[in-house]
Amino acid sequence: MFDLTGRYALVTGATGGIGGAIARAFHAQGATVALSGTRAEVLEQLAAELGERAHVVPANLKDEAAVDALPGAAESAMGGLDILVHNAGVTRDNLFLRMKDEEWSEVLAVNLSAGFRLYRAALKGMMKRRYGRLIGVTSLVGVTGNPGQGNYAASKAGLIGMSKSLAAEVASRNITVNCVAPGFIESPMTEALNEKQREGGISRIPAGRFGQGDEVAAAAVYLASSEAAYVTGQTLHVNGGMAMI
Amino acid sequence: MSDIAERVKKIVIEHLGVDAEKVTENASFIDDLGADSLDTVELVMAFEEEFGCEIPDDAAETILTVGDATRFLEKNAAQA
């Protein structure tokens, strides 16, 4: 089950905790992976660790032209593109009243608009080949909201709505479009939390702990697999029971 | 029938899985040949590939029938 041998997968934000875990899990299931992110040396390290079937395609997702070119670059590097995971995400938290235009637009650009551009660029080939798996890493807060994260929550909710619309458009072409929504996961993003925020988080999680990147990756592996062909337009929540929606 | 018209017809038959006799010059992709809007986008992509050209979105919107496609591609080939 969930074998990805012979599949080609592009993962954005592969320098991060969750993105790295997704890339590792896809690779372990037999996929060829293209690792994207802004820090080329971190990507090179991961590629070296994975060995064969790993390629590095750095890109700055704030640069629209670079985003448009990324799926093509990944396809050239790997020889195909069946799976695209838009995992890259940034936070610029601030109270709504204090939020700067740049804080809003930067988060929307990377988390949402880059996803739109990546999916659009990857779709042509997927439609021709009649196979594709588009997976967006969204967030629990895209569904529940979170004080101080108006921009981030909007971007992640946007990713869910975009995915559902696209899922309906391309389902007949054997392309599925889904999201994975992590709750609190051990990652560089949650390392920024202070002890009080951490404890406050854990008190709201029935599982009593933060999740691990590989627990999110397992959900992505499922959605990327052939076995998930009949699952589209969905959001798979991975949050230790923090919200049951 | 011109070479371009033949190639257009072949693509339409292959892509939409319709009988050759239905693919007449005035046949509308959507109304007569059962295409949906995504099929029409794919047809344009297939024409671009076959003829090695780019069909801009505003031109693509005017290609509604088999004849529209043939005329556009003939004009395009003449300009090339």
mmCIF file with all atom_site columns, N, CA, C and O in Angstrom, chain A residues 205-225:
data_model
loop_
_atom_site.group_PDB
_atom_site.id
_atom_site.type_symbol
_atom_site.label_atom_id
_atom_site.label_alt_id
_atom_site.label_comp_id
_atom_site.label_asym_id
_atom_site.label_entity_id
_atom_site.label_seq_id
_atom_site.pdbx_PDB_ins_code
_atom_site.Cartn_x
_atom_site.Cartn_y
_atom_site.Cartn_z
_atom_site.occupancy
_atom_site.B_iso_or_equiv
_atom_site.pdbx_formal_charge
_atom_site.auth_seq_id
_atom_site.auth_comp_id
_atom_site.auth_asym_id
_atom_site.auth_atom_id
_atom_site.pdbx_PDB_model_num
ATOM 1  N N  . ILE A 1 205 ? -4.771 19.980 23.552 1.00 0.00 ? 205 ILE A N  1
ATOM 2  C CA . ILE A 1 205 ? -4.612 18.834 22.650 1.00 0.00 ? 205 ILE A CA 1
ATOM 3  C C  . ILE A 1 205 ? -4.937 17.541 23.401 1.00 0.00 ? 205 ILE A C  1
ATOM 4  O O  . ILE A 1 205 ? -4.191 17.156 24.307 1.00 0.00 ? 205 ILE A O  1
ATOM 5  N N  . PRO A 1 206 ? -6.023 16.865 23.039 1.00 0.00 ? 206 PRO A N  1
ATOM 6  C CA . PRO A 1 206 ? -6.362 15.616 23.734 1.00 0.00 ? 206 PRO A CA 1
ATOM 7  C C  . PRO A 1 206 ? -5.215 14.614 23.747 1.00 0.00 ? 206 PRO A C  1
ATOM 8  O O  . PRO A 1 206 ? -5.043 13.889 24.732 1.00 0.00 ? 206 PRO A O  1
ATOM 9  N N  . ALA A 1 207 ? -4.411 14.552 22.704 1.00 0.00 ? 207 ALA A N  1
ATOM 10 C CA . ALA A 1 207 ? -3.292 13.595 22.673 1.00 0.00 ? 207 ALA A CA 1
ATOM 11 C C  . ALA A 1 207 ? -2.202 13.984 23.676 1.00 0.00 ? 207 ALA A C  1
ATOM 12 O O  . ALA A 1 207 ? -1.301 13.194 23.966 1.00 0.00 ? 207 ALA A O  1
ATOM 13 N N  . GLY A 1 208 ? -2.259 15.207 24.187 1.00 0.00 ? 208 GLY A N  1
ATOM 14 C CA . GLY A 1 208 ? -1.334 15.620 25.238 1.00 0.00 ? 208 GLY A CA 1
ATOM 15 C C  . GLY A 1 208 ? 0.078  15.905 24.784 1.00 0.00 ? 208 GLY A C  1
ATOM 16 O O  . GLY A 1 208 ? 1.010  15.947 25.591 1.00 0.00 ? 208 GLY A O  1
ATOM 17 N N  . ARG A 1 209 ? 0.272  16.120 23.519 1.00 0.00 ? 209 ARG A N  1
ATOM 18 C CA . ARG A 1 209 ? 1.620  16.417 23.014 1.00 0.00 ? 209 ARG A CA 1
ATOM 19 C C  . ARG A 1 209 ? 1.517  17.097 21.654 1.00 0.00 ? 209 ARG A C  1
ATOM 20 O O  . ARG A 1 209 ? 0.472  17.028 21.012 1.00 0.00 ? 209 ARG A O  1
ATOM 21 N N  . PHE A 1 210 ? 2.632  17.721 21.238 1.00 0.00 ? 210 PHE A N  1
ATOM 22 C CA . PHE A 1 210 ? 2.725  18.222 19.873 1.00 0.00 ? 210 PHE A CA 1
ATOM 23 C C  . PHE A 1 210 ? 2.928  17.019 18.950 1.00 0.00 ? 210 PHE A C  1
ATOM 24 O O  . PHE A 1 210 ? 3.444  15.991 19.376 1.00 0.00 ? 210 PHE A O  1
ATOM 25 N N  . GLY A 1 211 ? 2.530  17.175 17.683 1.00 0.00 ? 211 GLY A N  1
ATOM 26 C CA . GLY A 1 211 ? 2.762  16.100 16.719 1.00 0.00 ? 211 GLY A CA 1
ATOM 27 C C  . GLY A 1 211 ? 4.168  16.149 16.155 1.00 0.00 ? 211 GLY A C  1
ATOM 28 O O  . GLY A 1 211 ? 4.907  17.124 16.354 1.00 0.00 ? 211 GLY A O  1
ATOM 29 N N  . GLN A 1 212 ? 4.541  15.098 15.445 1.00 0.00 ? 212 GLN A N  1
ATOM 30 C CA . GLN A 1 212 ? 5.838  15.037 14.784 1.00 0.00 ? 212 GLN A CA 1
ATOM 31 C C  . GLN A 1 212 ? 5.648  15.253 13.282 1.00 0.00 ? 212 GLN A C  1
ATOM 32 O O  . GLN A 1 212 ? 4.598  14.906 12.741 1.00 0.00 ? 212 GLN A O  1
ATOM 33 N N  . GLY A 1 213 ? 6.708  15.784 12.659 1.00 0.00 ? 213 GLY A N  1
ATOM 34 C CA . GLY A 1 213 ? 6.647  16.005 11.206 1.00 0.00 ? 213 GLY A CA 1
ATOM 35 C C  . GLY A 1 213 ? 6.268  14.751 10.442 1.00 0.00 ? 213 GLY A C  1
ATOM 36 O O  . GLY A 1 213 ? 5.499  14.809 9.483  1.00 0.00 ? 213 GLY A O  1
ATOM 37 N N  . ASP A 1 214 ? 6.785  13.591 10.883 1.00 0.00 ? 214 ASP A N  1
ATOM 38 C CA . ASP A 1 214 ? 6.493  12.377 10.111 1.00 0.00 ? 214 ASP A CA 1
ATOM 39 C C  . ASP A 1 214 ? 5.037  11.938 10.253 1.00 0.00 ? 214 ASP A C  1
ATOM 40 O O  . ASP A 1 214 ? 4.531  11.178 9.429  1.00 0.00 ? 214 ASP A O  1
ATOM 41 N N  . GLU A 1 215 ? 4.359  12.445 11.283 1.00 0.00 ? 215 GLU A N  1
ATOM 42 C CA . GLU A 1 215 ? 2.931  12.125 11.403 1.00 0.00 ? 215 GLU A CA 1
ATOM 43 C C  . GLU A 1 215 ? 2.109  12.935 10.395 1.00 0.00 ? 215 GLU A C  1
ATOM 44 O O  . GLU A 1 215 ? 1.051  12.497 9.951  1.00 0.00 ? 215 GLU A O  1
ATOM 45 N N  . VAL A 1 216 ? 2.604  14.107 10.049 1.00 0.00 ? 216 VAL A N  1
ATOM 46 C CA . VAL A 1 216 ? 1.974  14.885 8.977  1.00 0.00 ? 216 VAL A CA 1
ATOM 47 C C  . VAL A 1 216 ? 2.346  14.278 7.628  1.00 0.00 ? 216 VAL A C  1
ATOM 48 O O  . VAL A 1 216 ? 1.516  14.156 6.724  1.00 0.00 ? 216 VAL A O  1
ATOM 49 N N  . ALA A 1 217 ? 3.603  13.860 7.521  1.00 0.00 ? 217 ALA A N  1
ATOM 50 C CA . ALA A 1 217 ? 4.093  13.281 6.263  1.00 0.00 ? 217 ALA A CA 1
ATOM 51 C C  . ALA A 1 217 ? 3.298  12.033 5.886  1.00 0.00 ? 217 ALA A C  1
ATOM 52 O O  . ALA A 1 217 ? 3.023  11.797 4.705  1.00 0.00 ? 217 ALA A O  1
ATOM 53 N N  . ALA A 1 218 ? 2.920  11.244 6.885  1.00 0.00 ? 218 ALA A N  1
ATOM 54 C CA . ALA A 1 218 ? 2.165  10.018 6.601  1.00 0.00 ? 218 ALA A CA 1
ATOM 55 C C  . ALA A 1 218 ? 0.832  10.354 5.940  1.00 0.00 ? 218 ALA A C  1
ATOM 56 O O  . ALA A 1 218 ? 0.374  9.643  5.036  1.00 0.00 ? 218 ALA A O  1
ATOM 57 N N  . ALA A 1 219 ? 0.214  11.449 6.375  1.00 0.00 ? 219 ALA A N  1
ATOM 58 C CA . ALA A 1 219 ? -1.048 11.882 5.755  1.00 0.00 ? 219 ALA A CA 1
ATOM 59 C C  . ALA A 1 219 ? -0.808 12.301 4.304  1.00 0.00 ? 219 ALA A C  1
ATOM 60 O O  . ALA A 1 219 ? -1.612 11.998 3.416  1.00 0.00 ? 219 ALA A O  1
ATOM 61 N N  . ALA A 1 220 ? 0.317  12.984 4.071  1.00 0.00 ? 220 ALA A N  1
ATOM 62 C CA . ALA A 1 220 ? 0.647  13.415 2.701  1.00 0.00 ? 220 ALA A CA 1
ATOM 63 C C  . ALA A 1 220 ? 0.933  12.205 1.812  1.00 0.00 ? 220 ALA A C  1
ATOM 64 O O  . ALA A 1 220 ? 0.537  12.176 0.639  1.00 0.00 ? 220 ALA A O  1
ATOM 65 N N  . VAL A 1 221 ? 1.609  11.206 2.366  1.00 0.00 ? 221 VAL A N  1
ATOM 66 C CA . VAL A 1 221 ? 1.893  9.983  1.598  1.00 0.00 ? 221 VAL A CA 1
ATOM 67 C C  . VAL A 1 221 ? 0.578  9.337  1.157  1.00 0.00 ? 221 VAL A C  1
ATOM 68 O O  . VAL A 1 221 ? 0.418  8.945  0.002  1.00 0.00 ? 221 VAL A O  1
ATOM 69 N N  . TYR A 1 222 ? -0.361 9.266  2.070  1.00 0.00 ? 222 TYR A N  1
ATOM 70 C CA . TYR A 1 222 ? -1.663 8.673  1.722  1.00 0.00 ? 222 TYR A CA 1
ATOM 71 C C  . TYR A 1 222 ? -2.309 9.436  0.571  1.00 0.00 ? 222 TYR A C  1
ATOM 72 O O  . TYR A 1 222 ? -2.714 8.860  -0.436 1.00 0.00 ? 222 TYR A O  1
ATOM 73 N N  . LEU A 1 223 ? -2.391 10.761 0.709  1.00 0.00 ? 223 LEU A N  1
ATOM 74 C CA . LEU A 1 223 ? -3.057 11.559 -0.327 1.00 0.00 ? 223 LEU A CA 1
ATOM 75 C C  . LEU A 1 223 ? -2.312 11.504 -1.654 1.00 0.00 ? 223 LEU A C  1
ATOM 76 O O  . LEU A 1 223 ? -2.912 11.684 -2.711 1.00 0.00 ? 223 LEU A O  1
ATOM 77 N N  . ALA A 1 224 ? -1.005 11.258 -1.592 1.00 0.00 ? 224 ALA A N  1
ATOM 78 C CA . ALA A 1 224 ? -0.195 11.189 -2.816 1.00 0.00 ? 224 ALA A CA 1
ATOM 79 C C  . ALA A 1 224 ? -0.301 9.830  -3.493 1.00 0.00 ? 224 ALA A C  1
ATOM 80 O O  . ALA A 1 224 ? 0.093  9.679  -4.653 1.00 0.00 ? 224 ALA A O  1
ATOM 81 N N  . SER A 1 225 ? -0.815 8.846  -2.794 1.00 0.00 ? 225 SER A N  1
ATOM 82 C CA . SER A 1 225 ? -0.784 7.471  -3.301 1.00 0.00 ? 225 SER A CA 1
ATOM 83 C C  . SER A 1 225 ? -1.890 7.218  -4.322 1.00 0.00 ? 225 SER A C  1
ATOM 84 O O  . SER A 1 225 ? -2.875 7.955  -4.398 1.00 0.00 ? 225 SER A O  1
#
